Amino acid sequence: MGYLDNTSITVDAILTNKGRELLAQGGTAFNITQFALGDDEIDYTLWNPNDTRGTAFYGDVIENMPVTEAIPDQTKALKYRLLTLPGNNAQYLPKVSVAPATIGSQSGNGSTLTFNVSTLNFSNANSTLGYTAVLANSSIGTLTAATGQALSNVAPGITGDATSVAIVGLGGFNLTLNPNPSTSQTRSTTITFFANETGGEVTVNITQAKRTFTASTTLTI
């Protein structure tokens, strides 16, 4: 990651593998319909209401800070998204919640985990664009949206990381773990849920035990 010169207005974009694929198709295949804004690189402690030059200069340092270059991994970029709160009298910030929030060690021979994601403090929040679930290591299992909860903009691989996979749904997700190929070591990964309308995220750590075998004896006469 680097910094961009803030002396001029710059739009810096990096396409993921999926984005480059759509761009190569030409026509209307590559069509930006949604975008998100964030303020990850802003240090608000630099706001200086004591600047003797007047109110126009309170945020002078902030406005002249360099901005970070674009990166295609959404688990690292836009962790602090800007959002518009529903209603004119919002008293609370939306908070993304997932159940279960913690996962114990899973069977090394495979199992299925079910996650239910919701947004606290706001009714019907994220009910249109839903949530994006990002599995950091796709080799550990198969990530799907619950029955009837998948959205039309299902987007596997949007993170730009070859080992990760992402899918969009209304809040119900299933992770079917593959058997652990190792009989001596555990393996772990994370699944992160992003709220596509209000912003916010929550991450669940997943650990899978080593694979085990049941010994059997066959007697042949």
GROMACS .gro file of N, CA and C in nm, residues 95-201:
model
  321
   95LYS      N    1  -2.562  -0.173   1.405
   95LYS     CA    2  -2.457  -0.267   1.445
   95LYS      C    3  -2.486  -0.403   1.385
   96VAL      N    4  -2.387  -0.458   1.316
   96VAL     CA    5  -2.403  -0.589   1.253
   96VAL      C    6  -2.382  -0.697   1.358
   97SER      N    7  -2.475  -0.791   1.363
   97SER     CA    8  -2.468  -0.900   1.459
   97SER      C    9  -2.481  -1.033   1.385
   98VAL      N   10  -2.409  -1.135   1.432
   98VAL     CA   11  -2.418  -1.267   1.371
   98VAL      C   12  -2.432  -1.372   1.480
   99ALA      N   13  -2.514  -1.471   1.451
   99ALA     CA   14  -2.532  -1.582   1.544
   99ALA      C   15  -2.508  -1.713   1.468
  100PRO      N   16  -2.419  -1.798   1.517
  100PRO     CA   17  -2.338  -1.780   1.638
  100PRO      C   18  -2.222  -1.684   1.616
  101ALA      N   19  -2.184  -1.613   1.721
  101ALA     CA   20  -2.074  -1.517   1.711
  101ALA      C   21  -1.939  -1.582   1.731
  102THR      N   22  -1.940  -1.697   1.798
  102THR     CA   23  -1.816  -1.772   1.818
  102THR      C   24  -1.839  -1.917   1.775
  103ILE      N   25  -1.735  -1.979   1.725
  103ILE     CA   26  -1.742  -2.116   1.677
  103ILE      C   27  -1.638  -2.200   1.749
  104GLY      N   28  -1.682  -2.311   1.808
  104GLY     CA   29  -1.588  -2.404   1.869
  104GLY      C   30  -1.520  -2.486   1.762
  105SER      N   31  -1.421  -2.565   1.801
  105SER     CA   32  -1.349  -2.648   1.706
  105SER      C   33  -1.444  -2.744   1.636
  106GLN      N   34  -1.436  -2.744   1.503
  106GLN     CA   35  -1.526  -2.827   1.423
  106GLN      C   36  -1.462  -2.961   1.389
  107SER      N   37  -1.546  -3.057   1.355
  107SER     CA   38  -1.500  -3.190   1.321
  107SER      C   39  -1.408  -3.187   1.199
  108GLY      N   40  -1.300  -3.259   1.208
  108GLY     CA   41  -1.208  -3.267   1.096
  108GLY      C   42  -1.263  -3.347   0.980
  109ASN      N   43  -1.372  -3.420   1.003
  109ASN     CA   44  -1.432  -3.501   0.898
  109ASN      C   45  -1.541  -3.427   0.822
  110GLY      N   46  -1.560  -3.298   0.854
  110GLY     CA   47  -1.659  -3.218   0.783
  110GLY      C   48  -1.784  -3.194   0.865
  111SER      N   49  -1.842  -3.075   0.850
  111SER     CA   50  -1.966  -3.039   0.919
  111SER      C   51  -2.025  -2.918   0.849
  112THR      N   52  -2.148  -2.884   0.883
  112THR     CA   53  -2.214  -2.768   0.823
  112THR      C   54  -2.245  -2.665   0.930
  113LEU      N   55  -2.205  -2.541   0.906
  113LEU     CA   56  -2.230  -2.431   0.998
  113LEU      C   57  -2.334  -2.338   0.937
  114THR      N   58  -2.427  -2.293   1.020
  114THR     CA   59  -2.531  -2.200   0.975
  114THR      C   60  -2.516  -2.068   1.048
  115PHE      N   61  -2.515  -1.957   0.973
  115PHE     CA   62  -2.501  -1.824   1.030
  115PHE      C   63  -2.623  -1.739   0.996
  116ASN      N   64  -2.672  -1.665   1.093
  116ASN     CA   65  -2.781  -1.571   1.072
  116ASN      C   66  -2.733  -1.431   1.107
  117VAL      N   67  -2.733  -1.343   1.007
  117VAL     CA   68  -2.680  -1.207   1.022
  117VAL      C   69  -2.796  -1.109   1.028
  118SER      N   70  -2.786  -1.013   1.117
  118SER     CA   71  -2.889  -0.910   1.131
  118SER      C   72  -2.825  -0.778   1.168
  119THR      N   73  -2.903  -0.672   1.160
  119THR     CA   74  -2.855  -0.538   1.197
  119THR      C   75  -2.937  -0.486   1.314
  120LEU      N   76  -2.870  -0.459   1.424
  120LEU     CA   77  -2.936  -0.409   1.544
  120LEU      C   78  -2.962  -0.259   1.534
  121ASN      N   79  -3.060  -0.213   1.607
  121ASN     CA   80  -3.096  -0.071   1.622
  121ASN      C   81  -3.179  -0.015   1.507
  122PHE      N   82  -3.190  -0.085   1.394
  122PHE     CA   83  -3.269  -0.037   1.282
  122PHE      C   84  -3.352  -0.151   1.225
  123SER      N   85  -3.484  -0.131   1.217
  123SER     CA   86  -3.569  -0.233   1.159
  123SER      C   87  -3.557  -0.229   1.007
  124ASN      N   88  -3.559  -0.347   0.946
  124ASN     CA   89  -3.553  -0.362   0.799
  124ASN      C   90  -3.423  -0.311   0.738
  125ALA      N   91  -3.321  -0.288   0.820
  125ALA     CA   92  -3.193  -0.243   0.766
  125ALA      C   93  -3.129  -0.355   0.685
  126ASN      N   94  -3.068  -0.319   0.572
  126ASN     CA   95  -3.000  -0.412   0.482
  126ASN      C   96  -3.094  -0.519   0.425
  127SER      N   97  -3.224  -0.488   0.422
  127SER     CA   98  -3.321  -0.584   0.372
  127SER      C   99  -3.329  -0.585   0.220
  128THR      N  100  -3.266  -0.487   0.154
  128THR     CA  101  -3.268  -0.482   0.007
  128THR      C  102  -3.139  -0.535  -0.052
  129LEU      N  103  -3.027  -0.480  -0.011
  129LEU     CA  104  -2.897  -0.522  -0.064
  129LEU      C  105  -2.833  -0.632   0.018
  130GLY      N  106  -2.885  -0.657   0.137
  130GLY     CA  107  -2.838  -0.769   0.218
  130GLY      C  108  -2.697  -0.756   0.270
  131TYR      N  109  -2.632  -0.869   0.284
  131TYR     CA  110  -2.499  -0.878   0.343
  131TYR      C  111  -2.405  -0.955   0.250
  132THR      N  112  -2.279  -0.917   0.253
  132THR     CA  113  -2.177  -0.990   0.180
  132THR      C  114  -2.097  -1.073   0.278
  133ALA      N  115  -2.094  -1.204   0.256
  133ALA     CA  116  -2.016  -1.295   0.340
  133ALA      C  117  -1.887  -1.329   0.266
  134VAL      N  118  -1.774  -1.310   0.331
  134VAL     CA  119  -1.644  -1.336   0.270
  134VAL      C  120  -1.573  -1.446   0.348
  135LEU      N  121  -1.552  -1.559   0.282
  135LEU     CA  122  -1.477  -1.671   0.341
  135LEU      C  123  -1.331  -1.655   0.300
  136ALA      N  124  -1.242  -1.639   0.397
  136ALA     CA  125  -1.102  -1.607   0.367
  136ALA      C  126  -1.031  -1.719   0.293
  137ASN      N  127  -1.064  -1.842   0.323
  137ASN     CA  128  -0.997  -1.956   0.259
  137ASN      C  129  -1.103  -2.050   0.204
  138SER      N  130  -1.125  -2.043   0.073
  138SER     CA  131  -1.233  -2.120   0.010
  138SER      C  132  -1.205  -2.270   0.010
  139SER      N  133  -1.080  -2.312   0.031
  139SER     CA  134  -1.050  -2.454   0.029
  139SER      C  135  -1.105  -2.527   0.151
  140ILE      N  136  -1.142  -2.451   0.254
  140ILE     CA  137  -1.190  -2.514   0.376
  140ILE      C  138  -1.333  -2.563   0.363
  141GLY      N  139  -1.409  -2.508   0.267
  141GLY     CA  140  -1.547  -2.552   0.251
  141GLY      C  141  -1.622  -2.471   0.147
  142THR      N  142  -1.753  -2.496   0.139
  142THR     CA  143  -1.839  -2.430   0.041
  142THR      C  144  -1.934  -2.334   0.111
  143LEU      N  145  -1.932  -2.207   0.067
  143LEU     CA  146  -2.015  -2.104   0.126
  143LEU      C  147  -2.137  -2.079   0.038
  144THR      N  148  -2.256  -2.086   0.095
  144THR     CA  149  -2.379  -2.063   0.020
  144THR      C  150  -2.475  -1.976   0.101
  145ALA      N  151  -2.567  -1.913   0.031
  145ALA     CA  152  -2.674  -1.841   0.098
  145ALA      C  153  -2.784  -1.940   0.133
  146ALA      N  154  -2.854  -1.914   0.242
  146ALA     CA  155  -2.962  -2.003   0.283
  146ALA      C  156  -3.072  -2.005   0.177
  147THR      N  157  -3.153  -2.109   0.181
  147THR     CA  158  -3.261  -2.125   0.083
  147THR      C  159  -3.352  -2.002   0.081
  148GLY      N  160  -3.369  -1.946  -0.037
  148GLY     CA  161  -3.454  -1.829  -0.052
  148GLY      C  162  -3.390  -1.698  -0.011
  149GLN      N  163  -3.263  -1.699   0.029
  149GLN     CA  164  -3.197  -1.578   0.077
  149GLN      C  165  -3.088  -1.528  -0.015
  150ALA      N  166  -3.058  -1.602  -0.121
  150ALA     CA  167  -2.956  -1.556  -0.215
  150ALA      C  168  -3.009  -1.439  -0.297
  151LEU      N  169  -2.924  -1.340  -0.322
  151LEU     CA  170  -2.962  -1.225  -0.403
  151LEU      C  171  -2.911  -1.241  -0.546
  152SER      N  172  -2.965  -1.162  -0.635
  152SER     CA  173  -2.927  -1.174  -0.775
  152SER      C  174  -2.783  -1.135  -0.801
  153ASN      N  175  -2.725  -1.055  -0.709
  153ASN     CA  176  -2.587  -1.011  -0.729
  153ASN      C  177  -2.490  -1.099  -0.653
  154VAL      N  178  -2.512  -1.230  -0.658
  154VAL     CA  179  -2.416  -1.324  -0.601
  154VAL      C  180  -2.283  -1.302  -0.670
  155ALA      N  181  -2.176  -1.285  -0.593
  155ALA     CA  182  -2.049  -1.243  -0.653
  155ALA      C  183  -1.932  -1.322  -0.595
  156PRO      N  184  -1.911  -1.447  -0.637
  156PRO     CA  185  -1.795  -1.520  -0.586
  156PRO      C  186  -1.665  -1.459  -0.634
  157GLY      N  187  -1.566  -1.454  -0.546
  157GLY     CA  188  -1.433  -1.407  -0.584
  157GLY      C  189  -1.418  -1.257  -0.596
  158ILE      N  190  -1.511  -1.176  -0.542
  158ILE     CA  191  -1.501  -1.032  -0.560
  158ILE      C  192  -1.389  -0.970  -0.477
  159THR      N  193  -1.331  -1.047  -0.386
  159THR     CA  194  -1.227  -0.989  -0.301
  159THR      C  195  -1.096  -0.970  -0.375
  160GLY      N  196  -1.078  -1.034  -0.490
  160GLY     CA  197  -0.953  -1.024  -0.561
  160GLY      C  198  -0.845  -1.116  -0.506
  161ASP      N  199  -0.878  -1.191  -0.403
  161ASP     CA  200  -0.785  -1.286  -0.343
  161ASP      C  201  -0.823  -1.425  -0.392
  162ALA      N  202  -0.729  -1.494  -0.454
  162ALA     CA  203  -0.759  -1.624  -0.514
  162ALA      C  204  -0.802  -1.726  -0.411
  163THR      N  205  -0.763  -1.709  -0.286
  163THR     CA  206  -0.798  -1.808  -0.184
  163THR      C  207  -0.931  -1.779  -0.117
  164SER      N  208  -0.993  -1.665  -0.146
  164SER     CA  209  -1.116  -1.627  -0.079
  164SER      C  210  -1.235  -1.636  -0.173
  165VAL      N  211  -1.354  -1.635  -0.114
  165VAL     CA  212  -1.476  -1.637  -0.193
  165VAL      C  213  -1.580  -1.553  -0.120
  166ALA      N  214  -1.664  -1.485  -0.195
  166ALA     CA  215  -1.767  -1.400  -0.135
  166ALA      C  216  -1.901  -1.428  -0.198
  167ILE      N  217  -2.008  -1.413  -0.120
  167ILE     CA  218  -2.143  -1.435  -0.169
  167ILE      C  219  -2.236  -1.337  -0.099
  168VAL      N  220  -2.342  -1.296  -0.168
  168VAL     CA  221  -2.434  -1.196  -0.115
  168VAL      C  222  -2.569  -1.260  -0.086
  169GLY      N  223  -2.621  -1.235   0.032
  169GLY     CA  224  -2.750  -1.290   0.070
  169GLY      C  225  -2.823  -1.199   0.166
  170LEU      N  226  -2.946  -1.235   0.201
  170LEU     CA  227  -3.029  -1.150   0.286
  170LEU      C  228  -2.997  -1.165   0.435
  171GLY      N  229  -2.914  -1.259   0.471
  171GLY     CA  230  -2.877  -1.271   0.612
  171GLY      C  231  -2.855  -1.413   0.660
  172GLY      N  232  -2.899  -1.512   0.582
  172GLY     CA  233  -2.877  -1.650   0.619
  172GLY      C  234  -2.770  -1.712   0.532
  173PHE      N  235  -2.668  -1.773   0.593
  173PHE     CA  236  -2.557  -1.832   0.518
  173PHE      C  237  -2.522  -1.968   0.576
  174ASN      N  238  -2.477  -2.057   0.488
  174ASN     CA  239  -2.431  -2.189   0.529
  174ASN      C  240  -2.288  -2.210   0.483
  175LEU      N  241  -2.208  -2.272   0.569
  175LEU     CA  242  -2.072  -2.309   0.535
  175LEU      C  243  -2.056  -2.458   0.557
  176THR      N  244  -2.042  -2.532   0.447
  176THR     CA  245  -2.021  -2.677   0.456
  176THR      C  246  -1.872  -2.705   0.449
  177LEU      N  247  -1.816  -2.751   0.560
  177LEU     CA  248  -1.672  -2.773   0.569
  177LEU      C  249  -1.632  -2.901   0.497
  178ASN      N  250  -1.522  -2.893   0.423
  178ASN     CA  251  -1.463  -3.012   0.363
  178ASN      C  252  -1.386  -3.088   0.471
  179PRO      N  253  -1.369  -3.219   0.455
  179PRO     CA  254  -1.284  -3.292   0.550
  179PRO      C  255  -1.143  -3.233   0.551
  180ASN      N  256  -1.086  -3.221   0.668
  180ASN     CA  257  -0.950  -3.171   0.681
  180ASN      C  258  -0.854  -3.274   0.620
  181PRO      N  259  -0.774  -3.236   0.521
  181PRO     CA  260  -0.684  -3.333   0.458
  181PRO      C  261  -0.574  -3.382   0.551
  182SER      N  262  -0.551  -3.309   0.661
  182SER     CA  263  -0.443  -3.346   0.752
  182SER      C  264  -0.495  -3.428   0.869
  183THR      N  265  -0.421  -3.531   0.905
  183THR     CA  266  -0.455  -3.611   1.022
  183THR      C  267  -0.372  -3.573   1.144
  184SER      N  268  -0.290  -3.468   1.129
  184SER     CA  269  -0.202  -3.429   1.238
  184SER      C  270  -0.213  -3.282   1.278
  185GLN      N  271  -0.276  -3.199   1.193
  185GLN     CA  272  -0.282  -3.056   1.222
  185GLN      C  273  -0.423  -3.002   1.204
  186THR      N  274  -0.456  -2.906   1.288
  186THR     CA  275  -0.582  -2.833   1.271
  186THR      C  276  -0.564  -2.728   1.162
  187ARG      N  277  -0.671  -2.671   1.115
  187ARG     CA  278  -0.663  -2.560   1.020
  187ARG      C  279  -0.771  -2.459   1.056
  188SER      N  280  -0.749  -2.335   1.018
  188SER     CA  281  -0.841  -2.229   1.058
  188SER      C  282  -0.859  -2.128   0.947
  189THR      N  283  -0.967  -2.052   0.956
  189THR     CA  284  -0.996  -1.945   0.861
  189THR      C  285  -1.093  -1.848   0.928
  190THR      N  286  -1.136  -1.749   0.854
  190THR     CA  287  -1.235  -1.654   0.906
  190THR      C  288  -1.346  -1.635   0.803
  191ILE      N  289  -1.463  -1.598   0.851
  191ILE     CA  290  -1.571  -1.556   0.764
  191ILE      C  291  -1.619  -1.421   0.815
  192THR      N  292  -1.621  -1.322   0.726
  192THR     CA  293  -1.658  -1.185   0.762
  192THR      C  294  -1.786  -1.146   0.692
  193PHE      N  295  -1.877  -1.085   0.766
  193PHE     CA  296  -2.005  -1.043   0.712
  193PHE      C  297  -2.010  -0.890   0.706
  194PHE      N  298  -2.037  -0.836   0.587
  194PHE     CA  299  -2.044  -0.692   0.566
  194PHE      C  300  -2.189  -0.652   0.538
  195ALA      N  301  -2.235  -0.543   0.600
  195ALA     CA  302  -2.368  -0.490   0.574
  195ALA      C  303  -2.360  -0.398   0.452
  196ASN      N  304  -2.433  -0.431   0.347
  196ASN     CA  305  -2.418  -0.361   0.219
  196ASN      C  306  -2.489  -0.227   0.213
  197GLU      N  307  -2.578  -0.198   0.307
  197GLU     CA  308  -2.650  -0.070   0.304
  197GLU      C  309  -2.605   0.024   0.415
  198THR      N  310  -2.592  -0.026   0.536
  198THR     CA  311  -2.559   0.060   0.649
  198THR      C  312  -2.411   0.063   0.680
  199GLY      N  313  -2.335  -0.030   0.622
  199GLY     CA  314  -2.195  -0.042   0.661
  199GLY      C  315  -2.183  -0.121   0.790
  200GLY      N  316  -2.062  -0.152   0.827
  200GLY     CA  317  -2.037  -0.232   0.946
  200GLY      C  318  -2.003  -0.375   0.908
  201GLU      N  319  -1.934  -0.443   0.996
  201GLU     CA  320  -1.891  -0.579   0.969
  201GLU      C  321  -1.871  -0.655   1.098
   0.00000   0.00000   0.00000
